[in-house]
Amino acid sequence: MENAFKLLLSCPSGLSSSQVSVKFDESYDRVPHPDIDLDDSISEIWDQKVQQSTSLFNGKKFRYGGHSGLEPHVCLHLGLTDYRTFMGTNLNPSWERFLVASEDDCKQCQHTSSPLGNGAIVQTSDNMILVLQRSNNVGEFPGYLVFPGGHPEPEEVGITPHKCENSELRNKNISQEMFDSIIREVVEEIGVPASTLSDPLFIGISRRVLNVRPTAFFFIKCNLESTKVQQLYSSAQDGFESTKLYIIQPSELENMASKMPGCHRGGFALYKLMLECGKNIK
């Protein structure tokens, strides 16, 4: 199950920031579970984790609440959640009890935190792809192979609780954060300058079947050759999050993907659909 995935949204032609909008609203927040004891376990799990690691921080995250529209323009529906609720629902040993029996993805996951992560398929100037091996210092899937990524951050655009003023500007800023955040993640995890990266193209959203974890994926070109990228990786700001950078041929990804968590295997599937689309990405 850890490698299984579901594609929630596929945009194989690759969408620019002007083609992706956001509707941020409290209606896309998590719905409390009617089982009070189950919902109380969120706090209990967090308290246990904090006792084990005082460095844990309960940061805000954007919650994936679905989408509307199809290519060439999509709108992401986002609410607000936090790391504490993520650990207590999606990463809860009893995470399946939070799910609702429904074919509708959003209804099925309405009681989970489901923070929207991000990931990037990064292609070097000599047409190689970047894959990281996660270190043992990370909370999810230590030792697994992943694409560089992390999360868009509400704090980066001044989002704390829901506020009604100037919702149009707020939605525009959040939409831009979807694209800005994946550039930050690649810079911090790989060590390449932002100036060497192309504008990201949004290619879709995959969800890991195990604990229903959603991740938005992007395609980015880097104008550096793979040897230079490897050199820069040694001084990456967030190098502690990974132990090795693999720089591989696209044809090698199939084998690599079998060692990835489901959401990143879904990212590989989205990348393959982009290639099959045959769009000439420049």
GROMACS .gro file of N, CA and C in nm, residues 132-194:
model
  189
  132LEU      N    1   1.627   1.223  -0.495
  132LEU     CA    2   1.694   1.225  -0.365
  132LEU      C    3   1.666   1.098  -0.285
  133GLN      N    4   1.762   1.058  -0.204
  133GLN     CA    5   1.738   0.954  -0.104
  133GLN      C    6   1.721   1.022   0.030
  134ARG      N    7   1.604   1.003   0.091
  134ARG     CA    8   1.575   1.072   0.216
  134ARG      C    9   1.662   1.018   0.330
  135SER      N   10   1.697   1.108   0.421
  135SER     CA   11   1.779   1.068   0.534
  135SER      C   12   1.692   1.005   0.642
  136ASN      N   13   1.755   0.965   0.751
  136ASN     CA   14   1.681   0.909   0.865
  136ASN      C   15   1.633   1.018   0.960
  137ASN      N   16   1.657   1.146   0.924
  137ASN     CA   17   1.618   1.258   1.009
  137ASN      C   18   1.481   1.315   0.974
  138VAL      N   19   1.413   1.252   0.878
  138VAL     CA   20   1.283   1.305   0.833
  138VAL      C   21   1.170   1.224   0.893
  139GLY      N   22   1.052   1.288   0.902
  139GLY     CA   23   0.938   1.224   0.968
  139GLY      C   24   0.868   1.118   0.884
  140GLU      N   25   0.867   1.138   0.753
  140GLU     CA   26   0.797   1.045   0.664
  140GLU      C   27   0.894   0.972   0.573
  141PHE      N   28   0.879   0.842   0.566
  141PHE     CA   29   0.952   0.757   0.472
  141PHE      C   30   1.103   0.780   0.471
  142PRO      N   31   1.169   0.769   0.587
  142PRO     CA   32   1.316   0.781   0.589
  142PRO      C   33   1.379   0.673   0.502
  143GLY      N   34   1.481   0.713   0.427
  143GLY     CA   35   1.553   0.618   0.342
  143GLY      C   36   1.493   0.595   0.205
  144TYR      N   37   1.373   0.646   0.181
  144TYR     CA   38   1.308   0.625   0.051
  144TYR      C   39   1.362   0.722  -0.053
  145LEU      N   40   1.340   0.689  -0.179
  145LEU     CA   41   1.373   0.776  -0.291
  145LEU      C   42   1.256   0.869  -0.319
  146VAL      N   43   1.286   0.996  -0.343
  146VAL     CA   44   1.180   1.095  -0.368
  146VAL      C   45   1.231   1.201  -0.466
  147PHE      N   46   1.138   1.271  -0.526
  147PHE     CA   47   1.171   1.393  -0.600
  147PHE      C   48   1.185   1.506  -0.498
  148PRO      N   49   1.265   1.609  -0.529
  148PRO     CA   50   1.274   1.722  -0.435
  148PRO      C   51   1.137   1.786  -0.415
  149GLY      N   52   1.111   1.833  -0.293
  149GLY     CA   53   0.982   1.895  -0.266
  149GLY      C   54   0.960   1.916  -0.117
  150GLY      N   55   0.841   1.964  -0.086
  150GLY     CA   56   0.804   1.992   0.053
  150GLY      C   57   0.660   2.035   0.062
  151HIS      N   58   0.637   2.163   0.097
  151HIS     CA   59   0.502   2.217   0.111
  151HIS      C   60   0.499   2.364   0.071
  152PRO      N   61   0.388   2.409   0.012
  152PRO     CA   62   0.365   2.554   0.008
  152PRO      C   63   0.331   2.599   0.149
  153GLU      N   64   0.373   2.717   0.187
  153GLU     CA   65   0.363   2.761   0.326
  153GLU      C   66   0.267   2.879   0.343
  154PRO      N   67   0.160   2.864   0.422
  154PRO     CA   68   0.068   2.976   0.447
  154PRO      C   69   0.138   3.099   0.503
  155GLU      N   70   0.237   3.080   0.590
  155GLU     CA   71   0.305   3.194   0.651
  155GLU      C   72   0.379   3.280   0.548
  156GLU      N   73   0.420   3.220   0.437
  156GLU     CA   74   0.491   3.295   0.334
  156GLU      C   75   0.405   3.404   0.271
  157VAL      N   76   0.272   3.385   0.274
  157VAL     CA   77   0.181   3.484   0.216
  157VAL      C   78   0.091   3.546   0.323
  158GLY      N   79   0.134   3.536   0.448
  158GLY     CA   80   0.063   3.602   0.556
  158GLY      C   81  -0.069   3.540   0.594
  159ILE      N   82  -0.086   3.410   0.565
  159ILE     CA   83  -0.211   3.341   0.599
  159ILE      C   84  -0.196   3.278   0.737
  160THR      N   85  -0.282   3.317   0.829
  160THR     CA   86  -0.291   3.249   0.958
  160THR      C   87  -0.433   3.193   0.970
  161PRO      N   88  -0.525   3.254   1.044
  161PRO     CA   89  -0.663   3.207   1.036
  161PRO      C   90  -0.727   3.259   0.907
  162HIS      N   91  -0.849   3.210   0.877
  162HIS     CA   92  -0.923   3.258   0.762
  162HIS      C   93  -0.963   3.403   0.785
  163LYS      N   94  -0.943   3.485   0.684
  163LYS     CA   95  -0.985   3.624   0.691
  163LYS      C   96  -1.061   3.659   0.564
  164CYS      N   97  -1.159   3.745   0.577
  164CYS     CA   98  -1.247   3.776   0.465
  164CYS      C   99  -1.198   3.892   0.378
  165GLU      N  100  -1.114   3.979   0.435
  165GLU     CA  101  -1.078   4.098   0.359
  165GLU      C  102  -0.994   4.065   0.237
  166ASN      N  103  -1.030   4.130   0.125
  166ASN     CA  104  -0.958   4.120  -0.001
  166ASN      C  105  -0.927   3.975  -0.040
  167SER      N  106  -1.032   3.895  -0.050
  167SER     CA  107  -1.014   3.753  -0.080
  167SER      C  108  -0.955   3.730  -0.219
  168GLU      N  109  -0.981   3.822  -0.312
  168GLU     CA  110  -0.926   3.807  -0.447
  168GLU      C  111  -0.774   3.816  -0.446
  169LEU      N  112  -0.721   3.916  -0.375
  169LEU     CA  113  -0.576   3.930  -0.365
  169LEU      C  114  -0.515   3.813  -0.289
  170ARG      N  115  -0.582   3.771  -0.182
  170ARG     CA  116  -0.534   3.658  -0.103
  170ARG      C  117  -0.524   3.532  -0.189
  171ASN      N  118  -0.628   3.503  -0.268
  171ASN     CA  119  -0.628   3.385  -0.354
  171ASN      C  120  -0.516   3.393  -0.458
  172LYS      N  121  -0.493   3.513  -0.511
  172LYS     CA  122  -0.385   3.532  -0.609
  172LYS      C  123  -0.249   3.506  -0.545
  173ASN      N  124  -0.230   3.554  -0.423
  173ASN     CA  125  -0.102   3.534  -0.354
  173ASN      C  126  -0.079   3.387  -0.322
  174ILE      N  127  -0.185   3.318  -0.281
  174ILE     CA  128  -0.171   3.175  -0.251
  174ILE      C  129  -0.139   3.096  -0.377
  175SER      N  130  -0.205   3.132  -0.486
  175SER     CA  131  -0.178   3.066  -0.613
  175SER      C  132  -0.031   3.082  -0.653
  176GLN      N  133   0.023   3.203  -0.635
  176GLN     CA  134   0.164   3.225  -0.668
  176GLN      C  135   0.255   3.147  -0.574
  177GLU      N  136   0.213   3.131  -0.448
  177GLU     CA  137   0.292   3.054  -0.352
  177GLU      C  138   0.304   2.908  -0.394
  178MET      N  139   0.203   2.855  -0.462
  178MET     CA  140   0.212   2.718  -0.513
  178MET      C  141   0.336   2.702  -0.602
  179PHE      N  142   0.365   2.805  -0.681
  179PHE     CA  143   0.477   2.800  -0.774
  179PHE      C  144   0.608   2.845  -0.709
  180ASP      N  145   0.599   2.950  -0.626
  180ASP     CA  146   0.720   2.999  -0.559
  180ASP      C  147   0.778   2.894  -0.463
  181SER      N  148   0.690   2.821  -0.395
  181SER     CA  149   0.736   2.727  -0.294
  181SER      C  150   0.814   2.611  -0.353
  182ILE      N  151   0.777   2.566  -0.472
  182ILE     CA  152   0.850   2.451  -0.527
  182ILE      C  153   0.989   2.496  -0.574
  183ILE      N  154   1.002   2.620  -0.618
  183ILE     CA  155   1.136   2.673  -0.650
  183ILE      C  156   1.221   2.677  -0.523
  184ARG      N  157   1.163   2.727  -0.413
  184ARG     CA  158   1.237   2.732  -0.285
  184ARG      C  159   1.284   2.594  -0.244
  185GLU      N  160   1.195   2.495  -0.257
  185GLU     CA  161   1.230   2.360  -0.214
  185GLU      C  162   1.346   2.304  -0.296
  186VAL      N  163   1.343   2.325  -0.426
  186VAL     CA  164   1.451   2.274  -0.512
  186VAL      C  165   1.582   2.344  -0.478
  187VAL      N  166   1.577   2.475  -0.458
  187VAL     CA  167   1.698   2.551  -0.422
  187VAL      C  168   1.755   2.500  -0.289
  188GLU      N  169   1.668   2.482  -0.189
  188GLU     CA  170   1.714   2.443  -0.056
  188GLU      C  171   1.761   2.298  -0.050
  189GLU      N  172   1.698   2.209  -0.126
  189GLU     CA  173   1.732   2.066  -0.117
  189GLU      C  174   1.841   2.023  -0.214
  190ILE      N  175   1.850   2.091  -0.328
  190ILE     CA  176   1.950   2.053  -0.429
  190ILE      C  177   2.071   2.145  -0.424
  191GLY      N  178   2.050   2.273  -0.391
  191GLY     CA  179   2.161   2.366  -0.381
  191GLY      C  180   2.185   2.450  -0.505
  192VAL      N  181   2.100   2.436  -0.607
  192VAL     CA  182   2.116   2.516  -0.729
  192VAL      C  183   2.056   2.655  -0.708
  193PRO      N  184   2.112   2.759  -0.771
  193PRO     CA  185   2.054   2.893  -0.760
  193PRO      C  186   1.917   2.899  -0.828
  194ALA      N  187   1.829   2.981  -0.775
  194ALA     CA  188   1.695   2.996  -0.834
  194ALA      C  189   1.705   3.048  -0.977
   0.00000   0.00000   0.00000
